[in-house]
Amino acid sequence: MKDTIETIGLIANGERVETISRFEVRNPGTGNVAGYAPDAGQDELDRAVSAAKAAFPAWAATSDEERAAACNAVADHIEAHAEELAQLITLEQGKPLGGLGSRWEIGGAVAWARYTAALCLPMKVLQDTNEGKVEMYRKPLGVVGSITPWNFPVMIAVWHILPALRSGNTVVSKPSPMTPLASLRLVELMNELLPAGLVNSVSAADGAFNMGAAMSSHEDIAKIVFTGSCGTGQKVMQSGAETMKRLTLEMGGNDAGIVLPDADPQAIAEGLFWGAFINNGQTCAAMKRLYVHDDIHDAVCEALVAYASNIKVGEGTLEDSVLGPVQNKAQFDKVARLVAAAKETGQVLLGGEPGEGLFYPPTIIAGLGADDALVYEEQFGPALPVIRYTDVEDALAQANALDVGLGGSVWSSDKDEAKAVAQRMECGTVWINGHGGIQPNAPFGGVKKSGFGVEFGEEGLKEYTDIQVIFS
Ligand code: NAD
């Protein structure tokens, strides 16, 4: 595996775009330079958008079959380059290659690409009577701007780019400056197959020029699909207002898990752990607060801690690492701050002390309540607060008290009872005896300040279209 990647280029109209400067990307596992990414500005953005705009009419006119074939070809090409992409992700994101790490992320990207290829939105006849015919068409929007975060750089880019292409749009893709390398390579790979201009890339350091903001207000971008934090998503919405952009906003959450008194602590321990600690907790729909009934509170904590104690944390390239480092210093500091405050009121059951560099061990803290910042703030890292409750109505009220609502879970031996509780949770997805397992055929999105719009499945595809009705 290479230690440092030379600059991966931007692509506009199928051609590599050179920038005057580039920025360093750090490997969070070693602190070393992982590679360099182009530091683009307004000119490069305009060039990418112009290329996408010019390519749009011909692509929008292609048949469903052609677009499906192109998406399948992209899936095959990602699969053929799976190991290269996985290694890039590990290098810049830090997650392990194995387990639920980089190779798994690429597997997910391929599965989503294929499923998206198979979707379609045919014209629908709404009425066909003596009074006339009414047909509803789904039409592509134009240029879609994709803005992605640093936690699943390739999979989330695929979630944005593939449905945009499948429905006849063209794309400008912007990765997070924390993890640009694998996503830029993904766009290079797509350009080996697709007509010029369909997928273009821009990347920029966090600096005076804000590429995401420039995209969100760009005259020639019709839609922004954004995955990231609530605060940034709100800025996207503000910047997009003037040009009346279509938006899909997949933002932060603070998912609650509620363990009912009839759950089996031993049986659910592994699911609870992975629900909370997948990708080191740096997952939008990870379980970020755990409410456990008093009757089984201690047994659940014991079983969870026993499972978590065996999890090896280490550099992503080491075969025995199960979890990697926290991806960046700001996120690491946030986790450290929230844990330090939680330790003042709660009991540390596991972890609780920062490790070397950006490594932070899985941390479980019990004895916390609604007033603790680790409970009401999204930690987005490997620290889980456990809250004891006696009345399920109270647990539900606490779970629903926050202004975000991405996912949630209910843990019980009685599925029907769990479903009744699930339906009262204020969030976009609820899992019974699991947490965070998304799949390409199930629409996924947040309620309240977690955003709006959904991704995946037919409902997700519709978000890349406008409706046109023809009366004849
Ligand atoms: P972030 O909001 O800091 O950054 C996301 C992206 O927005 C990056 O590409 C960034 O460069 C860009 N950006 C920065 N300023 C911008 C602006 N003014 N306008 C437009 N774009 C701008 O988020 P992050 O730290 O990369 O990711 C972590 C957050 O993302 C967490 O809150 C997490 O819950 C959320 N997330 C949500 C989902 C979901 O599907 N709902 C998935 C993954 C992550």
Short mmCIF file of C-alpha atoms and ligand atoms in Angstrom, two decimals:
data_model
loop_
_atom_site.label_atom_id
_atom_site.label_comp_id
_atom_site.label_asym_id
_atom_site.label_seq_id
_atom_site.Cartn_x
_atom_site.Cartn_y
_atom_site.Cartn_z
CA MET A 1 0.00 0.00 0.00
CA LYS A 2 1.35 3.45 -0.92
CA ASP A 3 1.99 5.90 1.95
CA THR A 4 1.52 9.11 -0.03
CA ILE A 5 -0.59 9.74 -3.09
CA GLU A 6 0.46 12.29 -5.65
CA THR A 7 -2.20 14.81 -6.51
CA ILE A 8 -5.34 13.24 -7.94
CA GLY A 9 -6.70 15.58 -10.57
CA LEU A 10 -9.94 17.40 -11.00
CA ILE A 11 -11.99 16.51 -14.03
CA ALA A 12 -14.06 18.86 -16.17
CA ASN A 13 -15.46 17.80 -19.52
CA GLY A 14 -13.53 14.57 -19.30
CA GLU A 15 -10.18 16.33 -19.03
CA ARG A 16 -7.80 16.80 -16.15
CA VAL A 17 -7.84 20.33 -14.75
CA GLU A 18 -4.65 21.69 -13.20
CA THR A 19 -4.82 24.12 -10.29
CA ILE A 20 -2.14 26.57 -9.17
CA SER A 21 -2.06 25.18 -5.66
CA ARG A 22 -2.88 21.98 -3.85
CA PHE A 23 -3.48 21.05 -0.24
CA GLU A 24 -2.27 18.33 2.06
CA VAL A 25 -4.48 15.50 3.18
CA ARG A 26 -3.41 13.86 6.44
CA ASN A 27 -3.58 10.19 7.36
CA PRO A 28 -5.38 10.28 10.72
CA GLY A 29 -3.78 6.99 11.77
CA THR A 30 -0.19 8.14 11.41
CA GLY A 31 -0.41 11.93 11.21
CA ASN A 32 1.64 11.72 7.98
CA VAL A 33 0.72 13.29 4.67
CA ALA A 34 -1.59 10.87 2.87
CA GLY A 35 -1.62 12.82 -0.37
CA TYR A 36 -2.47 16.08 -2.08
CA ALA A 37 -5.67 17.39 -3.56
CA PRO A 38 -6.21 20.30 -5.95
CA ASP A 39 -7.14 23.59 -4.27
CA ALA A 40 -9.68 24.89 -6.75
CA GLY A 41 -11.47 28.24 -6.85
CA GLN A 42 -14.33 29.93 -8.65
CA ASP A 43 -12.74 29.51 -12.10
CA GLU A 44 -12.43 25.76 -11.75
CA LEU A 45 -15.96 25.56 -10.39
CA ASP A 46 -17.30 27.56 -13.34
CA ARG A 47 -15.42 25.30 -15.72
CA ALA A 48 -16.86 22.15 -14.09
CA VAL A 49 -20.40 23.57 -14.07
CA SER A 50 -20.12 24.69 -17.73
CA ALA A 51 -19.00 21.20 -18.72
CA ALA A 52 -21.92 19.63 -16.85
CA LYS A 53 -24.35 22.15 -18.33
CA ALA A 54 -23.11 21.52 -21.87
CA ALA A 55 -23.37 17.74 -21.44
CA PHE A 56 -26.89 17.88 -19.98
CA PRO A 57 -29.16 18.14 -23.08
CA ALA A 58 -27.66 15.08 -24.81
CA TRP A 59 -27.64 13.02 -21.62
CA ALA A 60 -31.19 14.03 -20.72
CA ALA A 61 -32.26 12.82 -24.17
CA THR A 62 -30.80 9.32 -23.76
CA SER A 63 -33.07 6.35 -23.22
CA ASP A 64 -33.68 4.67 -19.90
CA GLU A 65 -31.79 1.63 -21.16
CA GLU A 66 -28.70 3.67 -22.03
CA ARG A 67 -28.62 5.32 -18.63
CA ALA A 68 -29.15 2.04 -16.81
CA ALA A 69 -26.32 0.48 -18.82
CA ALA A 70 -24.03 3.39 -17.97
CA CYS A 71 -24.80 3.04 -14.24
CA ASN A 72 -24.15 -0.70 -14.38
CA ALA A 73 -20.86 -0.07 -16.18
CA VAL A 74 -19.90 2.35 -13.40
CA ALA A 75 -20.75 -0.32 -10.80
CA ASP A 76 -18.53 -2.85 -12.63
CA HIS A 77 -15.68 -0.35 -12.87
CA ILE A 78 -15.84 0.50 -9.16
CA GLU A 79 -15.81 -3.22 -8.42
CA ALA A 80 -12.77 -3.71 -10.65
CA HIS A 81 -10.96 -0.95 -8.73
CA ALA A 82 -12.33 -1.91 -5.33
CA GLU A 83 -9.01 -2.55 -3.64
CA GLU A 84 -7.41 0.65 -4.92
CA LEU A 85 -10.37 2.73 -3.69
CA ALA A 86 -10.51 0.90 -0.35
CA GLN A 87 -6.84 1.59 0.26
CA LEU A 88 -7.32 5.27 -0.54
CA ILE A 89 -10.20 5.47 1.94
CA THR A 90 -8.13 3.85 4.68
CA LEU A 91 -5.22 6.16 3.95
CA GLU A 92 -7.20 9.36 4.30
CA GLN A 93 -10.19 8.37 6.46
CA GLY A 94 -8.40 5.99 8.81
CA LYS A 95 -10.99 3.20 8.97
CA PRO A 96 -9.74 -0.40 8.78
CA LEU A 97 -9.54 -2.09 5.40
CA GLY A 98 -11.42 -5.16 6.68
CA GLY A 99 -14.56 -5.75 8.73
CA LEU A 100 -17.07 -2.93 8.45
CA GLY A 101 -14.32 -0.74 7.00
CA SER A 102 -13.13 0.47 3.60
CA ARG A 103 -13.67 -2.74 1.62
CA TRP A 104 -17.16 -2.98 3.05
CA GLU A 105 -17.78 0.66 2.07
CA ILE A 106 -16.79 -0.09 -1.53
CA GLY A 107 -19.00 -3.18 -1.51
CA GLY A 108 -21.86 -0.92 -0.44
CA ALA A 109 -21.04 1.59 -3.17
CA VAL A 110 -21.21 -1.17 -5.81
CA ALA A 111 -24.48 -2.54 -4.43
CA TRP A 112 -26.07 0.92 -4.41
CA ALA A 113 -24.84 1.66 -7.93
CA ARG A 114 -26.36 -1.56 -9.26
CA TYR A 115 -29.65 -1.11 -7.46
CA THR A 116 -29.91 2.47 -8.71
CA ALA A 117 -29.21 1.29 -12.26
CA ALA A 118 -32.22 -1.01 -12.04
CA LEU A 119 -34.65 1.72 -10.96
CA CYS A 120 -36.72 3.73 -13.36
CA LEU A 121 -39.43 6.37 -13.34
CA PRO A 122 -41.69 5.70 -16.32
CA MET A 123 -44.34 8.11 -17.51
CA LYS A 124 -47.59 7.63 -15.61
CA VAL A 125 -51.03 7.96 -17.19
CA LEU A 126 -53.17 9.78 -14.64
CA GLN A 127 -56.29 9.80 -16.74
CA ASP A 128 -57.34 8.42 -20.12
CA THR A 129 -61.05 9.12 -20.71
CA ASN A 130 -63.34 10.77 -23.21
CA GLU A 131 -62.53 14.06 -21.52
CA GLY A 132 -58.87 13.65 -22.40
CA LYS A 133 -55.58 12.14 -21.46
CA VAL A 134 -53.36 13.29 -18.56
CA GLU A 135 -49.78 12.07 -18.43
CA MET A 136 -47.15 12.71 -15.79
CA TYR A 137 -43.49 12.75 -16.76
CA ARG A 138 -40.43 12.90 -14.53
CA LYS A 139 -37.85 15.21 -16.06
CA PRO A 140 -34.21 15.66 -15.01
CA LEU A 141 -33.27 18.98 -13.45
CA GLY A 142 -29.95 19.87 -15.09
CA VAL A 143 -26.67 20.17 -13.19
CA VAL A 144 -26.65 18.54 -9.75
CA GLY A 145 -24.05 19.68 -7.22
CA SER A 146 -23.02 16.95 -4.77
CA ILE A 147 -21.43 17.96 -1.47
CA THR A 148 -20.18 15.10 0.72
CA PRO A 149 -18.74 14.62 4.24
CA TRP A 150 -15.65 12.73 5.41
CA ASN A 151 -17.11 9.65 7.08
CA PHE A 152 -18.01 7.47 4.03
CA PRO A 153 -16.37 9.41 1.19
CA VAL A 154 -16.96 6.97 -1.67
CA MET A 155 -20.26 5.41 -0.65
CA ILE A 156 -21.95 8.79 -0.08
CA ALA A 157 -20.58 10.14 -3.38
CA VAL A 158 -22.17 7.13 -5.11
CA TRP A 159 -25.45 7.78 -3.28
CA HIS A 160 -25.45 11.25 -4.83
CA ILE A 161 -23.96 10.74 -8.27
CA LEU A 162 -25.64 7.53 -9.45
CA PRO A 163 -29.31 8.55 -9.00
CA ALA A 164 -28.50 11.94 -10.55
CA LEU A 165 -27.09 10.22 -13.65
CA ARG A 166 -29.75 7.52 -13.73
CA SER A 167 -32.48 10.16 -13.95
CA GLY A 168 -30.72 12.13 -16.69
CA ASN A 169 -28.85 14.85 -14.83
CA THR A 170 -25.17 15.76 -14.97
CA VAL A 171 -23.02 16.28 -11.89
CA VAL A 172 -20.38 18.39 -10.19
CA SER A 173 -19.01 16.48 -7.21
CA LYS A 174 -17.25 18.11 -4.26
CA PRO A 175 -15.67 15.92 -1.57
CA SER A 176 -14.86 16.97 1.98
CA PRO A 177 -11.41 18.58 2.21
CA MET A 178 -10.66 15.99 4.93
CA THR A 179 -11.09 13.03 2.55
CA PRO A 180 -10.93 14.16 -1.09
CA LEU A 181 -8.61 11.52 -2.55
CA ALA A 182 -10.83 8.47 -2.95
CA SER A 183 -13.77 10.55 -4.19
CA LEU A 184 -11.65 12.35 -6.78
CA ARG A 185 -10.32 9.00 -7.95
CA LEU A 186 -13.91 7.75 -8.17
CA VAL A 187 -14.73 10.61 -10.56
CA GLU A 188 -11.59 9.85 -12.60
CA LEU A 189 -12.72 6.23 -12.90
CA MET A 190 -16.23 7.23 -13.94
CA ASN A 191 -14.72 9.44 -16.64
CA GLU A 192 -12.92 6.45 -18.13
CA LEU A 193 -16.35 5.18 -19.17
CA LEU A 194 -18.90 7.96 -19.33
CA PRO A 195 -19.32 10.65 -21.98
CA ALA A 196 -17.33 13.82 -21.22
CA GLY A 197 -19.01 16.33 -18.92
CA LEU A 198 -21.40 13.96 -17.17
CA VAL A 199 -19.46 13.84 -13.93
CA ASN A 200 -17.02 16.60 -13.00
CA SER A 201 -15.10 17.24 -9.80
CA VAL A 202 -13.94 20.17 -7.71
CA SER A 203 -12.04 20.14 -4.43
CA ALA A 204 -10.83 22.96 -2.23
CA ALA A 205 -9.13 23.39 1.10
CA ASP A 206 -11.01 24.91 3.99
CA GLY A 207 -9.98 28.50 3.45
CA ALA A 208 -10.99 31.92 2.27
CA PHE A 209 -12.85 30.47 -0.72
CA ASN A 210 -15.72 28.20 0.33
CA MET A 211 -16.39 25.82 -2.54
CA GLY A 212 -19.58 24.40 -0.99
CA ALA A 213 -21.03 27.88 -0.54
CA ALA A 214 -20.09 28.83 -4.12
CA MET A 215 -21.85 25.73 -5.43
CA SER A 216 -24.94 26.37 -3.33
CA SER A 217 -25.41 29.81 -4.86
CA HIS A 218 -24.26 28.98 -8.42
CA GLU A 219 -26.69 30.15 -11.11
CA ASP A 220 -26.23 27.06 -13.26
CA ILE A 221 -26.58 24.40 -10.59
CA ALA A 222 -30.20 23.27 -10.39
CA LYS A 223 -30.00 21.08 -7.31
CA ILE A 224 -27.71 20.48 -4.37
CA VAL A 225 -27.62 17.10 -2.71
CA PHE A 226 -25.85 17.64 0.57
CA THR A 227 -24.74 15.27 3.30
CA GLY A 228 -23.15 16.84 6.34
CA SER A 229 -23.82 18.71 9.55
CA CYS A 230 -27.03 20.56 10.43
CA GLY A 231 -25.32 23.95 10.57
CA THR A 232 -23.79 23.62 7.12
CA GLY A 233 -27.02 22.25 5.66
CA GLN A 234 -28.84 25.34 6.86
CA LYS A 235 -26.26 27.50 5.06
CA VAL A 236 -26.81 25.48 1.88
CA MET A 237 -30.52 26.18 2.13
CA GLN A 238 -29.92 29.90 2.64
CA SER A 239 -27.44 30.14 -0.26
CA GLY A 240 -29.75 28.16 -2.53
CA ALA A 241 -32.80 30.33 -1.94
CA GLU A 242 -32.01 32.96 -4.55
CA THR A 243 -31.70 30.45 -7.40
CA MET A 244 -34.60 28.34 -6.04
CA LYS A 245 -32.43 25.24 -5.89
CA ARG A 246 -33.90 21.82 -5.42
CA LEU A 247 -32.39 20.39 -2.27
CA THR A 248 -31.87 17.07 -0.61
CA LEU A 249 -30.39 17.70 2.83
CA GLU A 250 -29.09 14.69 4.75
CA MET A 251 -27.86 16.20 7.95
CA GLY A 252 -26.83 15.29 11.47
CA GLY A 253 -28.86 13.41 14.02
CA ASN A 254 -28.67 12.21 17.58
CA ASP A 255 -30.30 8.80 17.29
CA ALA A 256 -31.83 7.26 20.40
CA GLY A 257 -32.02 3.54 21.13
CA ILE A 258 -34.65 2.40 23.64
CA VAL A 259 -34.18 -0.97 25.35
CA LEU A 260 -37.50 -2.29 26.66
CA PRO A 261 -37.56 -4.32 29.90
CA ASP A 262 -38.19 -7.63 28.11
CA ALA A 263 -35.03 -7.48 25.96
CA ASP A 264 -32.35 -10.16 26.36
CA PRO A 265 -29.12 -8.35 27.33
CA GLN A 266 -26.78 -11.06 26.02
CA ALA A 267 -28.65 -11.38 22.73
CA ILE A 268 -28.62 -7.65 21.97
CA ALA A 269 -25.11 -6.68 23.17
CA GLU A 270 -23.36 -7.13 19.81
CA GLY A 271 -26.10 -5.26 17.92
CA LEU A 272 -26.02 -2.42 20.42
CA PHE A 273 -22.26 -2.12 20.07
CA TRP A 274 -22.24 -1.96 16.28
CA GLY A 275 -25.32 0.26 16.23
CA ALA A 276 -23.35 2.83 18.21
CA PHE A 277 -19.73 2.28 17.21
CA ILE A 278 -19.85 1.52 13.48
CA ASN A 279 -17.13 3.58 11.80
CA ASN A 280 -16.10 4.65 15.30
CA GLY A 281 -19.46 6.34 15.86
CA GLN A 282 -18.74 8.64 12.89
CA THR A 283 -21.92 7.59 11.16
CA CYS A 284 -24.97 9.75 10.58
CA ALA A 285 -27.44 7.10 11.69
CA ALA A 286 -25.42 5.56 14.49
CA MET A 287 -27.04 5.15 17.90
CA LYS A 288 -25.88 8.15 19.87
CA ARG A 289 -27.96 7.83 23.08
CA LEU A 290 -29.02 4.59 24.73
CA TYR A 291 -32.06 4.48 27.04
CA VAL A 292 -32.21 1.27 29.11
CA HIS A 293 -35.02 0.16 31.41
CA ASP A 294 -34.06 0.00 35.07
CA ASP A 295 -34.97 -3.74 35.30
CA ILE A 296 -32.16 -4.76 32.96
CA HIS A 297 -29.96 -1.67 32.97
CA ASP A 298 -27.01 -3.24 34.77
CA ALA A 299 -27.18 -6.50 32.80
CA VAL A 300 -27.27 -4.60 29.48
CA CYS A 301 -24.32 -2.41 30.49
CA GLU A 302 -22.36 -5.45 31.58
CA ALA A 303 -23.00 -7.37 28.36
CA LEU A 304 -22.25 -4.31 26.20
CA VAL A 305 -19.01 -3.56 28.01
CA ALA A 306 -17.96 -7.22 27.80
CA TYR A 307 -18.43 -7.15 24.01
CA ALA A 308 -16.79 -3.75 23.55
CA SER A 309 -13.75 -4.68 25.68
CA ASN A 310 -12.59 -7.08 22.99
CA ILE A 311 -12.62 -4.53 20.17
CA LYS A 312 -9.15 -3.76 18.90
CA VAL A 313 -8.51 -0.14 17.95
CA GLY A 314 -5.57 0.57 15.68
CA GLU A 315 -4.28 1.80 12.35
CA GLY A 316 -6.54 0.92 9.46
CA THR A 317 -3.84 -0.95 7.54
CA LEU A 318 -3.30 -3.48 10.33
CA GLU A 319 -5.30 -6.63 9.70
CA ASP A 320 -6.40 -7.00 13.34
CA SER A 321 -7.75 -3.43 13.72
CA VAL A 322 -11.52 -3.42 14.16
CA LEU A 323 -11.89 0.34 14.63
CA GLY A 324 -9.51 3.06 13.42
CA PRO A 325 -8.75 6.56 14.65
CA VAL A 326 -11.14 9.49 14.82
CA GLN A 327 -10.85 11.13 11.41
CA ASN A 328 -9.76 14.63 12.37
CA LYS A 329 -8.60 16.77 15.26
CA ALA A 330 -11.76 18.89 15.53
CA GLN A 331 -13.88 15.75 15.85
CA PHE A 332 -11.44 14.21 18.31
CA ASP A 333 -11.50 17.35 20.45
CA LYS A 334 -15.30 17.33 20.42
CA VAL A 335 -15.44 13.74 21.66
CA ALA A 336 -12.79 14.49 24.33
CA ARG A 337 -14.71 17.57 25.50
CA LEU A 338 -18.05 15.76 25.73
CA VAL A 339 -16.51 12.78 27.55
CA ALA A 340 -14.64 15.03 30.01
CA ALA A 341 -17.92 16.78 30.89
CA ALA A 342 -19.86 13.48 31.11
CA LYS A 343 -17.30 12.05 33.53
CA GLU A 344 -18.27 14.71 36.06
CA THR A 345 -21.80 13.35 36.46
CA GLY A 346 -21.68 9.81 35.06
CA GLN A 347 -19.80 6.58 35.64
CA VAL A 348 -17.27 5.52 33.05
CA LEU A 349 -17.92 1.86 32.28
CA LEU A 350 -15.32 1.63 29.52
CA GLY A 351 -12.65 3.85 27.96
CA GLY A 352 -12.92 7.52 28.80
CA GLU A 353 -9.30 8.52 28.24
CA PRO A 354 -7.95 9.74 24.88
CA GLY A 355 -5.32 7.50 23.28
CA GLU A 356 -2.26 8.41 21.20
CA GLY A 357 -2.69 10.76 18.24
CA LEU A 358 -6.28 10.66 17.05
CA PHE A 359 -7.06 7.29 18.59
CA TYR A 360 -9.93 7.27 21.07
CA PRO A 361 -11.08 3.98 22.63
CA PRO A 362 -14.73 2.92 22.64
CA THR A 363 -16.19 4.74 25.62
CA ILE A 364 -19.40 3.91 27.48
CA ILE A 365 -20.67 6.20 30.23
CA ALA A 366 -23.73 5.44 32.37
CA GLY A 367 -25.62 7.57 34.87
CA LEU A 368 -26.30 10.38 32.42
CA GLY A 369 -29.48 12.34 31.75
CA ALA A 370 -31.10 14.92 29.52
CA ASP A 371 -28.92 17.76 30.83
CA ASP A 372 -25.62 16.16 29.89
CA ALA A 373 -24.02 17.47 26.71
CA LEU A 374 -22.99 13.94 25.66
CA VAL A 375 -26.73 13.19 25.56
CA TYR A 376 -28.10 16.30 23.85
CA GLU A 377 -25.19 17.08 21.46
CA GLU A 378 -24.28 14.86 18.52
CA GLN A 379 -20.88 13.40 19.49
CA PHE A 380 -20.20 11.75 16.10
CA GLY A 381 -17.50 9.62 17.69
CA PRO A 382 -16.79 6.58 19.87
CA ALA A 383 -18.56 7.63 23.09
CA LEU A 384 -21.98 6.28 24.05
CA PRO A 385 -24.08 7.71 26.90
CA VAL A 386 -26.41 5.30 28.72
CA ILE A 387 -29.53 6.71 30.37
CA ARG A 388 -31.53 4.69 32.88
CA TYR A 389 -35.33 4.95 32.72
CA THR A 390 -38.29 3.41 34.55
CA ASP A 391 -41.24 4.52 32.40
CA VAL A 392 -41.21 3.93 28.65
CA GLU A 393 -43.34 7.07 28.16
CA ASP A 394 -40.53 9.05 29.75
CA ALA A 395 -37.88 7.35 27.58
CA LEU A 396 -39.93 8.15 24.46
CA ALA A 397 -40.38 11.76 25.56
CA GLN A 398 -36.63 12.12 26.07
CA ALA A 399 -35.85 10.41 22.77
CA ASN A 400 -38.21 12.81 20.96
CA ALA A 401 -37.18 15.93 22.87
CA LEU A 402 -34.37 16.97 20.53
CA ASP A 403 -34.81 19.02 17.37
CA VAL A 404 -33.21 16.35 15.14
CA GLY A 405 -34.63 13.02 13.97
CA LEU A 406 -32.63 10.80 11.65
CA GLY A 407 -32.87 7.25 13.02
CA GLY A 408 -33.92 5.42 16.17
CA SER A 409 -34.19 1.89 17.52
CA VAL A 410 -36.23 -0.22 19.91
CA TRP A 411 -34.81 -3.38 21.48
CA SER A 412 -37.24 -6.01 22.75
CA SER A 413 -38.14 -9.70 22.63
CA ASP A 414 -41.65 -8.72 21.48
CA LYS A 415 -41.57 -7.30 17.92
CA ASP A 416 -45.15 -6.05 18.01
CA GLU A 417 -44.62 -4.14 21.22
CA ALA A 418 -41.38 -2.75 19.84
CA LYS A 419 -43.14 -1.63 16.65
CA ALA A 420 -45.77 0.21 18.65
CA VAL A 421 -43.00 2.18 20.37
CA ALA A 422 -41.14 2.62 17.06
CA GLN A 423 -44.13 4.31 15.46
CA ARG A 424 -44.07 6.96 18.16
CA MET A 425 -40.42 7.88 17.59
CA GLU A 426 -39.89 11.15 15.74
CA CYS A 427 -37.33 10.10 13.15
CA GLY A 428 -37.04 8.94 9.55
CA THR A 429 -36.08 5.30 10.17
CA VAL A 430 -36.56 2.98 13.14
CA TRP A 431 -34.90 -0.42 13.53
CA ILE A 432 -36.11 -3.16 15.86
CA ASN A 433 -33.22 -5.02 17.55
CA GLY A 434 -30.66 -3.31 15.35
CA HIS A 435 -29.55 0.19 14.43
CA GLY A 436 -28.24 1.89 11.31
CA GLY A 437 -28.70 -0.88 8.74
CA ILE A 438 -29.63 1.05 5.64
CA GLN A 439 -30.23 -0.55 2.25
CA PRO A 440 -30.71 0.70 -1.30
CA ASN A 441 -34.40 -0.20 -1.60
CA ALA A 442 -35.53 1.65 1.55
CA PRO A 443 -35.90 5.45 1.48
CA PHE A 444 -33.64 7.10 4.03
CA GLY A 445 -33.85 10.65 5.36
CA GLY A 446 -34.36 12.79 8.40
CA VAL A 447 -37.21 14.68 9.98
CA LYS A 448 -37.08 17.94 11.95
CA LYS A 449 -33.65 19.62 11.66
CA SER A 450 -32.01 16.44 10.34
CA GLY A 451 -33.00 17.66 6.91
CA PHE A 452 -35.52 16.87 4.24
CA GLY A 453 -35.90 14.74 1.21
CA VAL A 454 -34.89 11.10 1.07
CA GLU A 455 -32.24 9.07 -0.67
CA PHE A 456 -32.48 5.52 -2.07
CA GLY A 457 -35.16 3.60 -3.87
CA GLU A 458 -37.72 5.07 -6.19
CA GLU A 459 -38.55 7.83 -3.70
CA GLY A 460 -34.90 8.87 -3.66
CA LEU A 461 -34.69 8.86 -7.45
CA LYS A 462 -37.71 11.14 -7.73
CA GLU A 463 -35.76 13.83 -5.89
CA TYR A 464 -33.59 14.29 -8.98
CA THR A 465 -36.56 15.17 -11.15
CA ASP A 466 -39.27 17.76 -11.64
CA ILE A 467 -42.78 16.72 -12.62
CA GLN A 468 -44.25 17.73 -15.95
CA VAL A 469 -47.91 17.01 -16.64
CA ILE A 470 -49.22 16.95 -20.21
CA PHE A 471 -52.94 17.26 -20.92
CA SER A 472 -53.97 16.12 -24.39
P1 NAD B 1 -19.79 19.43 7.39
O1 NAD B 1 -21.13 20.02 7.40
O2 NAD B 1 -18.71 20.10 8.14
O3 NAD B 1 -19.24 19.30 5.89
C1 NAD B 1 -19.98 18.65 4.88
C2 NAD B 1 -19.59 19.19 3.53
O4 NAD B 1 -20.04 20.56 3.41
C3 NAD B 1 -18.08 19.23 3.27
O5 NAD B 1 -17.84 18.83 1.94
C4 NAD B 1 -17.75 20.71 3.47
O6 NAD B 1 -16.59 21.11 2.78
C5 NAD B 1 -18.99 21.37 2.90
N1 NAD B 1 -19.20 22.77 3.31
C6 NAD B 1 -18.57 23.50 4.25
N2 NAD B 1 -19.10 24.75 4.32
C7 NAD B 1 -20.10 24.81 3.41
C8 NAD B 1 -21.03 25.81 3.02
N3 NAD B 1 -21.06 27.02 3.60
N4 NAD B 1 -21.93 25.51 2.06
C9 NAD B 1 -21.94 24.28 1.48
N5 NAD B 1 -21.08 23.28 1.81
C10 NAD B 1 -20.16 23.55 2.76
O7 NAD B 1 -19.97 17.91 7.87
P2 NAD B 1 -18.83 16.85 8.19
O8 NAD B 1 -18.14 17.25 9.44
O9 NAD B 1 -18.04 16.59 6.96
O10 NAD B 1 -19.71 15.52 8.46
C11 NAD B 1 -20.22 15.21 9.71
C12 NAD B 1 -21.70 15.55 9.81
O11 NAD B 1 -22.39 14.99 8.71
C13 NAD B 1 -22.38 14.97 11.04
O12 NAD B 1 -23.23 15.93 11.62
C14 NAD B 1 -23.20 13.82 10.51
O13 NAD B 1 -24.30 13.47 11.29
C15 NAD B 1 -23.57 14.32 9.16
N6 NAD B 1 -23.88 13.21 8.25
C16 NAD B 1 -25.18 13.01 7.87
C17 NAD B 1 -25.49 11.96 7.03
C18 NAD B 1 -26.91 11.71 6.59
O14 NAD B 1 -27.13 10.93 5.68
N7 NAD B 1 -27.91 12.33 7.18
C19 NAD B 1 -24.49 11.11 6.57
C20 NAD B 1 -23.18 11.34 6.96
C21 NAD B 1 -22.88 12.42 7.80
#
